[in-house]
Short mmCIF file of C-alpha atoms in Angstrom, two decimals:
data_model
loop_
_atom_site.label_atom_id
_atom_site.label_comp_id
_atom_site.label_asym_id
_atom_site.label_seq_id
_atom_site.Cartn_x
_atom_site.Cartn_y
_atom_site.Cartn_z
CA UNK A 17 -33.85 27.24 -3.29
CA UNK A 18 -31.42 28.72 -5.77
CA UNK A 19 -31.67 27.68 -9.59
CA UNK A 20 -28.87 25.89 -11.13
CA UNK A 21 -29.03 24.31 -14.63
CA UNK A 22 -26.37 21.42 -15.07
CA UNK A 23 -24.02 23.98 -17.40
CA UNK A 24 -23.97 26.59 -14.65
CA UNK A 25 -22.91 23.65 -11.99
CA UNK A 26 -20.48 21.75 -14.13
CA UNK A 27 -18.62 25.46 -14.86
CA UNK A 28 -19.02 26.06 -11.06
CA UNK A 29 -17.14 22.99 -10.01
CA UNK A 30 -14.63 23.14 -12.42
CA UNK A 31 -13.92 26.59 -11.06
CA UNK A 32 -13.83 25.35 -7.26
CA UNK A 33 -11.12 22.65 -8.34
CA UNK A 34 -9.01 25.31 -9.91
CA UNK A 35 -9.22 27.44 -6.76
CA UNK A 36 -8.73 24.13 -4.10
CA UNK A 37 -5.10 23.92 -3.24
CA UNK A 38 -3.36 22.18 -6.07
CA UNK A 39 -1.00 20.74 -3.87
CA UNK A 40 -1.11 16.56 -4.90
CA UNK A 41 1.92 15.16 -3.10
CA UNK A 42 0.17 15.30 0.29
CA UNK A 43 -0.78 11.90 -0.01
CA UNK A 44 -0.93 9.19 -2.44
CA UNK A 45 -0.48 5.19 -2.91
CA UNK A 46 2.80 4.36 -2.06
CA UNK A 47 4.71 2.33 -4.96
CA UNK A 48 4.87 -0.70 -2.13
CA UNK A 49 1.00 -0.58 -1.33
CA UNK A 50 -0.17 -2.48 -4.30
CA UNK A 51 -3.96 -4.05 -3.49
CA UNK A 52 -5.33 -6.62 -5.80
CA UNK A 53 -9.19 -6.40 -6.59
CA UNK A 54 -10.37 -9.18 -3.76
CA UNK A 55 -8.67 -6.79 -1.24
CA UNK A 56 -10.03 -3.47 -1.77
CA UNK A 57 -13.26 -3.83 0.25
CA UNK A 58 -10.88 -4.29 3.24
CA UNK A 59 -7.08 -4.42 2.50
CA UNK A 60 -6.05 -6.51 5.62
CA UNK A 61 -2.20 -6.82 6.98
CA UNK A 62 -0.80 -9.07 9.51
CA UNK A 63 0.02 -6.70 12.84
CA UNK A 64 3.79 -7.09 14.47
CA UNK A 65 2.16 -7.89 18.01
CA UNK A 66 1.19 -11.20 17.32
CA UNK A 67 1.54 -11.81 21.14
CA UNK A 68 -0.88 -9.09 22.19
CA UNK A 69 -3.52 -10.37 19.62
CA UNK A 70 -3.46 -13.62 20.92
CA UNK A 71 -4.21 -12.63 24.43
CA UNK A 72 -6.92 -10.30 22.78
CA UNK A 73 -8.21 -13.00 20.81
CA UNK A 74 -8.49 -15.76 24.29
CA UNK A 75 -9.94 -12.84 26.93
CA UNK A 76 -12.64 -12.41 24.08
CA UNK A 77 -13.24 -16.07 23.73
CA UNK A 78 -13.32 -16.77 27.17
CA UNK A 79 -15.88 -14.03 27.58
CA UNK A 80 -17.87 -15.14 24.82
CA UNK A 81 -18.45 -18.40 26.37
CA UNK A 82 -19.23 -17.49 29.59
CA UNK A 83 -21.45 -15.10 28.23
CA UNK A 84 -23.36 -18.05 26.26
CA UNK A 85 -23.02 -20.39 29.26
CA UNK A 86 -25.24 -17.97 30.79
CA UNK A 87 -27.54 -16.71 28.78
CA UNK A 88 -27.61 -19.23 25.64
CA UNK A 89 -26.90 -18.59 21.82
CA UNK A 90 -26.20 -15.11 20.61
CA UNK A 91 -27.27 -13.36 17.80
CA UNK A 92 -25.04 -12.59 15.12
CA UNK A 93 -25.65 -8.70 16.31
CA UNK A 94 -24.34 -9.85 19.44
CA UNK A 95 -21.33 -11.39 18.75
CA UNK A 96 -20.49 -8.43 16.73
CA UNK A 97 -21.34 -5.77 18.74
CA UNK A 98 -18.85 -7.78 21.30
CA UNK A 99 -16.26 -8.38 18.77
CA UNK A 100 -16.04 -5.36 17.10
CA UNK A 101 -16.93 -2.43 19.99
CA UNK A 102 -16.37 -4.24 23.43
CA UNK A 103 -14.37 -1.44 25.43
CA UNK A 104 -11.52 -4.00 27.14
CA UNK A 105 -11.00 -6.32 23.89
CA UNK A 106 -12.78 -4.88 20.87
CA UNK A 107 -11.00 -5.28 17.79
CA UNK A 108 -12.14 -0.86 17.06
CA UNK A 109 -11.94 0.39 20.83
CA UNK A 110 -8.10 -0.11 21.03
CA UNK A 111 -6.43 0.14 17.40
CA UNK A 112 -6.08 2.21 14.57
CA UNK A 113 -6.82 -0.50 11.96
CA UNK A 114 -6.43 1.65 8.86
CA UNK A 115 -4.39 2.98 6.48
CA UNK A 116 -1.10 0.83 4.90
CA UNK A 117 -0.29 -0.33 8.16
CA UNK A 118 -3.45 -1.27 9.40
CA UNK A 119 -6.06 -4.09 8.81
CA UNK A 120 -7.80 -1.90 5.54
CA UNK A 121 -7.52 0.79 3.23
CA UNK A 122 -10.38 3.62 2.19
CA UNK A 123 -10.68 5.54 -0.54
CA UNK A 124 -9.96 8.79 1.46
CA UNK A 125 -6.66 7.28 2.21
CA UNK A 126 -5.42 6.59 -1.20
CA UNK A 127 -6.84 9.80 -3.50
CA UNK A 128 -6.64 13.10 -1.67
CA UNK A 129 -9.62 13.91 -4.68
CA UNK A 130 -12.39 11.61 -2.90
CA UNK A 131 -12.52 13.54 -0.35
CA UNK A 132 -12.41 16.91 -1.76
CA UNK A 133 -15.24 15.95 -4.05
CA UNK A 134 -17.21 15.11 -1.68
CA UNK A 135 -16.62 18.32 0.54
CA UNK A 136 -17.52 20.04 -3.09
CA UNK A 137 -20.98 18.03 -2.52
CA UNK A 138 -21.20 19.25 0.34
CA UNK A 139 -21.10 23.01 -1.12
CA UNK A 140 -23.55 22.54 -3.40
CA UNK A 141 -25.95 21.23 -1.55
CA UNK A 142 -25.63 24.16 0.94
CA UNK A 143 -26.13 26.27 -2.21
CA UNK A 144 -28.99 24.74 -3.03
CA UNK A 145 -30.57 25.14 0.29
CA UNK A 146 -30.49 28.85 -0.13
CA UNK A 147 -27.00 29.24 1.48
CA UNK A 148 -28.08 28.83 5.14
CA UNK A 149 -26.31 31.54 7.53
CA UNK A 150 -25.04 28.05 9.37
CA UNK A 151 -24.73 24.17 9.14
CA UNK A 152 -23.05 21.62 10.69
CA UNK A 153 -20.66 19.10 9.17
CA UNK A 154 -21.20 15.74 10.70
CA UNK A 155 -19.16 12.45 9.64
CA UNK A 156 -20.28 9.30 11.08
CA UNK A 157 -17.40 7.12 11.84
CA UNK A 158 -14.31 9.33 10.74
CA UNK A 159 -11.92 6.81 10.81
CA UNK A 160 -8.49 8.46 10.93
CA UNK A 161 -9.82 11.75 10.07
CA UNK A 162 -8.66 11.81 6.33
CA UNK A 163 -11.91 12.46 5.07
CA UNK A 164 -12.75 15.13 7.49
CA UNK A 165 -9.43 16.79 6.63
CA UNK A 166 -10.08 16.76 3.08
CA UNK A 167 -13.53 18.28 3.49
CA UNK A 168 -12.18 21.17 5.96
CA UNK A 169 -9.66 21.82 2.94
CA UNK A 170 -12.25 22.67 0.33
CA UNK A 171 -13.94 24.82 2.92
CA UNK A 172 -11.12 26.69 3.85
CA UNK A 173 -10.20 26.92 0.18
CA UNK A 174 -13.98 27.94 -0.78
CA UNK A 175 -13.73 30.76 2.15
CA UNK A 176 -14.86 33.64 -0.34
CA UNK A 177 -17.73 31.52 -1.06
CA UNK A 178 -18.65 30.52 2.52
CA UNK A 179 -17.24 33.06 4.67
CA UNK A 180 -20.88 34.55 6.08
CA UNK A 181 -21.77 31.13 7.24
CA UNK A 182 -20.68 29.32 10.69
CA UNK A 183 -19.73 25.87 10.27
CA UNK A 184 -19.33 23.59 12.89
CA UNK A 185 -17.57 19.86 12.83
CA UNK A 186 -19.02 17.00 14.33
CA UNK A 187 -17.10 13.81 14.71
CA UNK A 188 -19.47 10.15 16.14
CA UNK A 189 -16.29 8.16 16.95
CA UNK A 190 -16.52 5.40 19.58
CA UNK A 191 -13.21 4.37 19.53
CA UNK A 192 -10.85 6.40 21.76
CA UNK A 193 -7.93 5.30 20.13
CA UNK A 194 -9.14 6.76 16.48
CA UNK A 195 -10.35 10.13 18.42
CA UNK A 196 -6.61 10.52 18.95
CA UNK A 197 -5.48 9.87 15.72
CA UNK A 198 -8.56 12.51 14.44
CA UNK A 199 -8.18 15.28 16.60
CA UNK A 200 -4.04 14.73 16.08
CA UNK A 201 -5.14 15.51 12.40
CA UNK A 202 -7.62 17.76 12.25
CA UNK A 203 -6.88 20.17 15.02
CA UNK A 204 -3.44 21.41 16.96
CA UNK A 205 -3.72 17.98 19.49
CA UNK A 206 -5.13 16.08 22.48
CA UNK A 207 -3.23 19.04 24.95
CA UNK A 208 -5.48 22.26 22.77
CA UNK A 209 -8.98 20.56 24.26
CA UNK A 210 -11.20 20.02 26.50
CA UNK A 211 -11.94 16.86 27.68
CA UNK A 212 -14.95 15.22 29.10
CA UNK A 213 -14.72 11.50 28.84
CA UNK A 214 -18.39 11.03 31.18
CA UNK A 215 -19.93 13.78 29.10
CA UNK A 216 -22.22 13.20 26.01
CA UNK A 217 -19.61 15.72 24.27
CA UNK A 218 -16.28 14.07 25.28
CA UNK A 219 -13.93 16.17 23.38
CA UNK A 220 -14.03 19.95 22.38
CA UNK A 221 -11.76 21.93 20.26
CA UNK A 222 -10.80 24.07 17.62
CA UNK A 223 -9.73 23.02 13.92
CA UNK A 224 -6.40 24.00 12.61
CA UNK A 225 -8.78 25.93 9.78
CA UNK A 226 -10.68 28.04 13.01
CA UNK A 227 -13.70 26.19 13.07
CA UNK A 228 -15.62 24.49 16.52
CA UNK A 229 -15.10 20.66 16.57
CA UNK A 230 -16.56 17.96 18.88
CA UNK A 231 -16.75 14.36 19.47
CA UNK A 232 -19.67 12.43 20.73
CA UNK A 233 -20.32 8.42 21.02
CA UNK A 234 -23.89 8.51 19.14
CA UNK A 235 -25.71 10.65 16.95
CA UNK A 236 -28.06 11.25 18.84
CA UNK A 237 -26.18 13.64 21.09
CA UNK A 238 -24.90 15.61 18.22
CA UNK A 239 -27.49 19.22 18.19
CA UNK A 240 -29.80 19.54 16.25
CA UNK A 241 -29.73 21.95 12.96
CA UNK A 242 -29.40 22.34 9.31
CA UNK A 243 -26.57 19.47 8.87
CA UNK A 244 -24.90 17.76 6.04
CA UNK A 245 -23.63 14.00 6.68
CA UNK A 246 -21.31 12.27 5.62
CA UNK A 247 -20.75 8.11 6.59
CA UNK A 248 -18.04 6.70 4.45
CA UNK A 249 -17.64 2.53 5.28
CA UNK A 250 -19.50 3.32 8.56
CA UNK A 251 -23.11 0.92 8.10
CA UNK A 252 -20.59 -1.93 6.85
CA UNK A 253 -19.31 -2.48 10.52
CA UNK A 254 -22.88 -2.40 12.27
CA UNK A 255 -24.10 -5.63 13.65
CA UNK A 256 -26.81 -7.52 11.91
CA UNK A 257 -29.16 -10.30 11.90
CA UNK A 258 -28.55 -13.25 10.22
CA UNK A 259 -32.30 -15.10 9.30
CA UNK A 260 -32.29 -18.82 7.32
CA UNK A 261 -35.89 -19.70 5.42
CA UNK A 262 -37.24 -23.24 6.64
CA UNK A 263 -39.95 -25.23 6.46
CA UNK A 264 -41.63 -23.64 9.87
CA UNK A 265 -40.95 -20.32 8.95
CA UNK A 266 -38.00 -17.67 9.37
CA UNK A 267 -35.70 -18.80 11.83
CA UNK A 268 -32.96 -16.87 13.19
CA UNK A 269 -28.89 -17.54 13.15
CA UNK A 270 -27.51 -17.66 16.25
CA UNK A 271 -23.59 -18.33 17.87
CA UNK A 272 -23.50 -21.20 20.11
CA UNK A 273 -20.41 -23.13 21.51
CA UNK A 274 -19.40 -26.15 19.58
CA UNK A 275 -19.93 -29.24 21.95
CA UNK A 276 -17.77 -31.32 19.94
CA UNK A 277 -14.75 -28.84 20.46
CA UNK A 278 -15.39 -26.09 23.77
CA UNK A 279 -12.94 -23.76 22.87
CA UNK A 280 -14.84 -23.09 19.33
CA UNK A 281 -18.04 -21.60 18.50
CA UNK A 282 -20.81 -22.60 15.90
CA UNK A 283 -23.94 -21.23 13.69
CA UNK A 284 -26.79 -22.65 14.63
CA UNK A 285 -30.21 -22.09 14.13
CA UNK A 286 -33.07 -21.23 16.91
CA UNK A 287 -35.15 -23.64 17.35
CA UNK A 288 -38.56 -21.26 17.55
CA UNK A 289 -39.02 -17.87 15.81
CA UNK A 290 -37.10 -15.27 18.03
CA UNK A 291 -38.25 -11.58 18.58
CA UNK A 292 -35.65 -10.36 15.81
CA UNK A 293 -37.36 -13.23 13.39
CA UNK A 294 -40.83 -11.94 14.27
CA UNK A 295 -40.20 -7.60 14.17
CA UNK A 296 -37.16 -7.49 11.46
CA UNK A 297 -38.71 -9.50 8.31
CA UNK A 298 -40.28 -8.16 5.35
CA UNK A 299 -42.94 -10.04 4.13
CA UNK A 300 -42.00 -9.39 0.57
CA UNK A 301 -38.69 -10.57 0.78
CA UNK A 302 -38.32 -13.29 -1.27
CA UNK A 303 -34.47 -14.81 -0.71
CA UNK A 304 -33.91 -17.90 1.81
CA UNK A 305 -31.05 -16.28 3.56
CA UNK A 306 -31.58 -12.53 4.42
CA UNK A 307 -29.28 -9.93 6.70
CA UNK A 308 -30.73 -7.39 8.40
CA UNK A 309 -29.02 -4.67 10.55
CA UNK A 310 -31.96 -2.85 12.86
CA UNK A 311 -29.52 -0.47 14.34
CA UNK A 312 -28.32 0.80 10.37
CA UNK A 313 -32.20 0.97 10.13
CA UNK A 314 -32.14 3.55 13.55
CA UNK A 315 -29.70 5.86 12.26
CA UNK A 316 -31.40 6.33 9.22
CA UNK A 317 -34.50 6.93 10.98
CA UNK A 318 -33.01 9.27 13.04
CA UNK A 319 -30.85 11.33 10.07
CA UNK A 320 -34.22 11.21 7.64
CA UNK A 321 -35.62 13.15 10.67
CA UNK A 322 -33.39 15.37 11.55
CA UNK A 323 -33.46 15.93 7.46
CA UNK A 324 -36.96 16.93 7.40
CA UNK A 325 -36.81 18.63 10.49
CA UNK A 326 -34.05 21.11 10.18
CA UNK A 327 -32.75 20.65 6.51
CA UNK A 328 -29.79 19.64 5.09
CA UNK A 329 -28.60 15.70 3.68
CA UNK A 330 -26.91 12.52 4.42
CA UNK A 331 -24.32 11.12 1.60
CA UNK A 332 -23.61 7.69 2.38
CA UNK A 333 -20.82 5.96 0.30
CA UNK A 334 -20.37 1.95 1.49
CA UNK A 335 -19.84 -1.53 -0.81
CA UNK A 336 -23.53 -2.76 -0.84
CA UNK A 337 -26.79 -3.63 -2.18
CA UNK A 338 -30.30 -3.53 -3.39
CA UNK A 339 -31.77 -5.83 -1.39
CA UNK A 340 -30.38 -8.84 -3.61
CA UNK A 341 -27.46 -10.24 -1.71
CA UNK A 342 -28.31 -13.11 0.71
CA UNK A 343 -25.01 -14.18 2.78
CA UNK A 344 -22.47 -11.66 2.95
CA UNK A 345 -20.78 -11.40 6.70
CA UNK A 346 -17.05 -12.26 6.68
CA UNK A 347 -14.05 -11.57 8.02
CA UNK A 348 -10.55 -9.80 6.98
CA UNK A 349 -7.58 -10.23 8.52
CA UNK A 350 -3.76 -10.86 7.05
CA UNK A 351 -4.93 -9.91 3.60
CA UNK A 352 -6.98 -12.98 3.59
CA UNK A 353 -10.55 -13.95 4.11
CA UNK A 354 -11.04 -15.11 7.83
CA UNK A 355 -13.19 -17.68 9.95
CA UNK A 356 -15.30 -14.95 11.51
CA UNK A 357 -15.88 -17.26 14.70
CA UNK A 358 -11.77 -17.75 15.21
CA UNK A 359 -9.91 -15.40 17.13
CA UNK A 360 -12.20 -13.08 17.73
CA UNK A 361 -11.03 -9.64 18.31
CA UNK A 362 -7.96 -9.75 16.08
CA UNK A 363 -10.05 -9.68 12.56
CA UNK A 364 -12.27 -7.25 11.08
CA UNK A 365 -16.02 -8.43 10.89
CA UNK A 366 -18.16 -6.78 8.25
CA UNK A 367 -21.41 -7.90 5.84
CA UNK A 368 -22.82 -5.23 2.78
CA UNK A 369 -25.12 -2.63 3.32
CA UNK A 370 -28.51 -3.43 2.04
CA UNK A 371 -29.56 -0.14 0.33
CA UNK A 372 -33.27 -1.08 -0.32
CA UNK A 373 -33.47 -1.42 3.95
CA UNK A 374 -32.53 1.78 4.24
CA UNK A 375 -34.50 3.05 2.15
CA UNK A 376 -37.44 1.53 3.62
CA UNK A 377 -36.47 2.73 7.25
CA UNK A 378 -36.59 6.32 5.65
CA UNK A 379 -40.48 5.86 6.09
CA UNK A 380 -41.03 8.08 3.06
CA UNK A 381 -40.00 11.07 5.31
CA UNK A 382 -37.17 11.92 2.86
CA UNK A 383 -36.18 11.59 -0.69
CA UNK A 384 -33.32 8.82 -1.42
CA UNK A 385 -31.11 8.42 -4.59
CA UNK A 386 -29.16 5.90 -5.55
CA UNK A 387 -27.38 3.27 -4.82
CA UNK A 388 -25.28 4.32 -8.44
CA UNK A 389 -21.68 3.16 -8.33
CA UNK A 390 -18.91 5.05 -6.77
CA UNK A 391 -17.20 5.48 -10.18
CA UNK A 392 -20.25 7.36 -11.69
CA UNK A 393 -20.62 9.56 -8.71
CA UNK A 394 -17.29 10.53 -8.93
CA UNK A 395 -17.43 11.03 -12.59
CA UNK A 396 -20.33 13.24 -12.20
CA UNK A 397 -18.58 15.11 -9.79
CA UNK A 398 -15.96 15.95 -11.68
CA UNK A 399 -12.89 14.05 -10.85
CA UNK A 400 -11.64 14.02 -14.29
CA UNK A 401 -11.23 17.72 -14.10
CA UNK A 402 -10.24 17.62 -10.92
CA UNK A 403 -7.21 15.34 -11.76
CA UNK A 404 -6.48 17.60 -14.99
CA UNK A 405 -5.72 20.24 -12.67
CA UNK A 406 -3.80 18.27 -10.52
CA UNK A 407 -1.77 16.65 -13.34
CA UNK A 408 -0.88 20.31 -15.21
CA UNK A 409 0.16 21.92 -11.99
CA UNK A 410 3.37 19.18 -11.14
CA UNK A 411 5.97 18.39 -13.61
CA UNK A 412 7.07 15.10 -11.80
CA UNK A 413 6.67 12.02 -13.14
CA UNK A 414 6.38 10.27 -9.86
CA UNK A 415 3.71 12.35 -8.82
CA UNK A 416 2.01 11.50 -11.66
CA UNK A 417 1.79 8.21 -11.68
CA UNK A 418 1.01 8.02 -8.22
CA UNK A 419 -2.27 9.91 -9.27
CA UNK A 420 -3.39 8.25 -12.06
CA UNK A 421 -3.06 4.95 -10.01
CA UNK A 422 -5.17 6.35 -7.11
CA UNK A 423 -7.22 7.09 -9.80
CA UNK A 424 -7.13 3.74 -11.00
CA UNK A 425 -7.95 2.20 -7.52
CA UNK A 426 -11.03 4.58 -6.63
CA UNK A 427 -12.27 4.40 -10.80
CA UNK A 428 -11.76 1.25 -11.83
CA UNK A 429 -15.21 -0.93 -12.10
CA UNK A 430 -12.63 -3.89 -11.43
CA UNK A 431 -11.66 -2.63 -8.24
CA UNK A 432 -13.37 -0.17 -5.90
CA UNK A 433 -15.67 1.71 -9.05
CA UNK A 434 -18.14 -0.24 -8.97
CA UNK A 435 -17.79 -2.15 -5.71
CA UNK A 436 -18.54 0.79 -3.68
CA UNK A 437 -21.94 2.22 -4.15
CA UNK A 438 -23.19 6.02 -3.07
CA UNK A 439 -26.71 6.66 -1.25
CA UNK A 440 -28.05 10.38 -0.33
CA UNK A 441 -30.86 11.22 1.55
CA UNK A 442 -32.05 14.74 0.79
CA UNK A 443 -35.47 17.03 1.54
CA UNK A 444 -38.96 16.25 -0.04
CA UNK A 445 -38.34 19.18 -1.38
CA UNK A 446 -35.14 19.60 -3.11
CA UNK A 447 -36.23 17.37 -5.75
CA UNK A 448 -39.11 18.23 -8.01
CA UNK A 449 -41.52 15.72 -9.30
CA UNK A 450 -41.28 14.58 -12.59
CA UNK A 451 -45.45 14.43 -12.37
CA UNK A 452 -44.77 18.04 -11.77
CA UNK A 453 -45.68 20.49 -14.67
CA UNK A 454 -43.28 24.07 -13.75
CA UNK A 455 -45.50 26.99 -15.03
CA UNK A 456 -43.51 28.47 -17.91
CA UNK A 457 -41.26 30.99 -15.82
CA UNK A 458 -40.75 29.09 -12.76
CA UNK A 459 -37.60 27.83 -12.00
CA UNK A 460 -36.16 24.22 -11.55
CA UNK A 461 -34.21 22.43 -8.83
CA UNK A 462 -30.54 22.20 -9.29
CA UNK A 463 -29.11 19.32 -10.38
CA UNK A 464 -27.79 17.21 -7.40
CA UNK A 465 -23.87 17.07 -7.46
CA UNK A 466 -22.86 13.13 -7.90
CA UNK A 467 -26.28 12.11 -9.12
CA UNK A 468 -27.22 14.01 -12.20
CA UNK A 469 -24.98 13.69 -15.57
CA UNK A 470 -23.52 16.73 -15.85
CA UNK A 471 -22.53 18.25 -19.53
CA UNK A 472 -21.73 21.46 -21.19
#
């Protein structure tokens, strides 16, 4: 591990966002794109092929009740999974919902600086490590690729710095139609690789920047080795469990067909304790209306393993909480809220990460920070100096205000600052103990970028 004290860092970053490409009218908020606060969290607009959603909307009804005719109420998981991921009518499988012309915005795709703070993280944490010959960069649900794109930047910009290591990308993208719109970014298209759609590794390429990229379904196909991941709005969208208190105990919400209307679906709740009631509960969970999402719990099982095992970290940035919140699944579609049991398949179904279950499903095998706010992580990043340089190296005065409003909208506790929250999962070791008495000459960890108040 290689010493840093929080001056030494602080002058190191603001020399990497000198030396990133100061290039800021790559992308910014459009004047027209204006989001109020209820619609940052998922900025929803109404699709021209009304037609095409409709027909979506009644093949996934119809094979939602058929499936319950079957087989009997759902879970909430269920209906999600079905909703969100089925490959005929899933509301992901088929559509590129993001972006100004989708169903929601992301911070990657409004401030070109998110992302290349977070591939500055990313540095420093391979830094602190000891600068590892090789890593892998692996994003978990890349969306359209923005993020990734952003990242390769700073590593292509940083080559000086990491030009002895190998890096390799690592996409975990179900959705065929947003591996298009990813690899059309990120490398020189669909026609430069190789494609395997049976294959654990479907698609295979090279990066516009040189480096190896590949796209798998799960994480567990991705290899193992010293990694650093990155899941930005990706455990919002995994399917949970829904659990009421009564008077006989925790019973589970399920999705049933209304019998006063066939063509709709209900809540209701199961009438005995179900598996998920019995296995997914924490005894010292005190609220009468929990969420719980097992498979969020898997993944970080399985990335707090391959931590420990092979090095490296997880940086997890998502609008959640500390075990607190009790009923949070909705819908988003047409910049409005939406009835998450009409039309399914044409809305966006989501519920908030609950940080303390994560860090529970770590099983002490790592060390977790946070959840802080997405405005102090940026801020201890460095985005103000980041934007300095940004603002002295363009003249125009559209160019600035388009910056200081992305600002604005990533910054702002009123609007994404403080709505988004960031969670890392690093090595026992990277962190010292504060129990921990250093001998007098020994040296200390580093500071950890995004989590650590940085001053000169």
């Amino acid at each position: 591990m290689i010493p840093l004290n929080s001056t030494s860092f602080l002058l190191g970053l603001r020399c990497f966002s000198k030396r990133i490409s100061n290039d800021s009218s790559r992308r910014h908020l459009s004047g027209s794109v204006k989001l109020c606060a209820g619609q940052l969290m998922r900025w929803c607009s109404r699709t021209s092929n009304t037609t095409k959603e409709h027909d979506n909307s009644s093949l996934m009804l119809k094979h939602l009740i058929a499936k319950i005719k079957s087989t009997g109420p759902i879970s909430v998981a269920e209906y999600m999974r079905e909703v969100l991921t089925n490959p005929v009518t899933g509301y992901y499988y088929h559509r590129d919902a993001l972006g100004p012309q989708g169903d929601f915005i992301t911070s990657p795709e409004i401030s070109q600086i998110f992302g290349e703070l977070l591939g500055i993280w990313c540095v420093s944490e391979w830094m602190a490590a000891g600068k590892p010959k090789a890593f892998h960069l692996v994003e978990l649900g890349p969306g359209r690729g923005t993020l990734a794109s952003d990242v390769l930047r700073v590593f292509n910009q940083l080559g000086s710095v990491l030009r002895a290591c190998e890096i390799s990308v690592h996409l975990v993208e179900v959705s065929p139609k947003l591996s298009e719109t990813q690899a059309r970014l990120l490398t020189e298209g669909e026609n430069c690789l190789m494609h395997d759609p049976t294959a654990a590794v479907y698609k295979t390429g090279v990066t516009k920047t040189g480096l190896p990229i590949s796209w798998y379904k799960d994480l567990q196909d991705v290899p193992k080795g010293l990694a650093f991941y990155l899941a930005h709005e990706f455990f919002d969208v995994l399917p949970i469990h829904k659990f009421q208190k009564t008077k006989q105990g925790w019973r589970e919400i399920l999705i049933d067909i209304d019998p006063q209307s066939p063509e709709k679906l209900r809540f209701v709740l199961a009438p005995s304790a179900t598996f998920a009631s019995k296995t997914l509960i924490q005894r010292d969970d005190e609220r009468d209306h929990v969420e719980i999402c097992a498979e969020a719990g898997v993944i970080i099982h399985r990335l707090a393993g391959r931590i420990t095992e092979d090095g490296g970290a997880a940086l997890i940035a998502d609008y959640g909480h500390n075990g607190t919140k009790t009923d949070t699944f909705r819908g988003f579609r047409g910049h409005q809220l939406h009835d998450v049991l009409t039309a399914p398949g044409t809305a966006d179904l989501t519920a908030d990460v609950d940080f303390r279950y994560l860090r529970q499903m770590t099983r002490g095998k790592v060390t977790t920070l946070g959840p802080i706010p997405q405005w102090e992580f940026l801020k201890n990043m460095g985005i103000d100096v980041r934007l300095q340089v940004l603002m002295k190296n363009t003249s125009d005065p559209t160019t600035h205000r388009n910056l200081i409003e992305a600002y604005d909208m990533i910054m702002n506790p009123e609007k994404m600052g403080n709505r988004f929250k960031f969670f890392a999962l690093l090595p026992q070791s990277r962190v010292i103990s504060q129990e921990a008495k250093p001998e007098k000459h020994s040296s200390t960890a580093s500071p950890i970028a995004g989590f650590s108040e940085l001053q000169l």
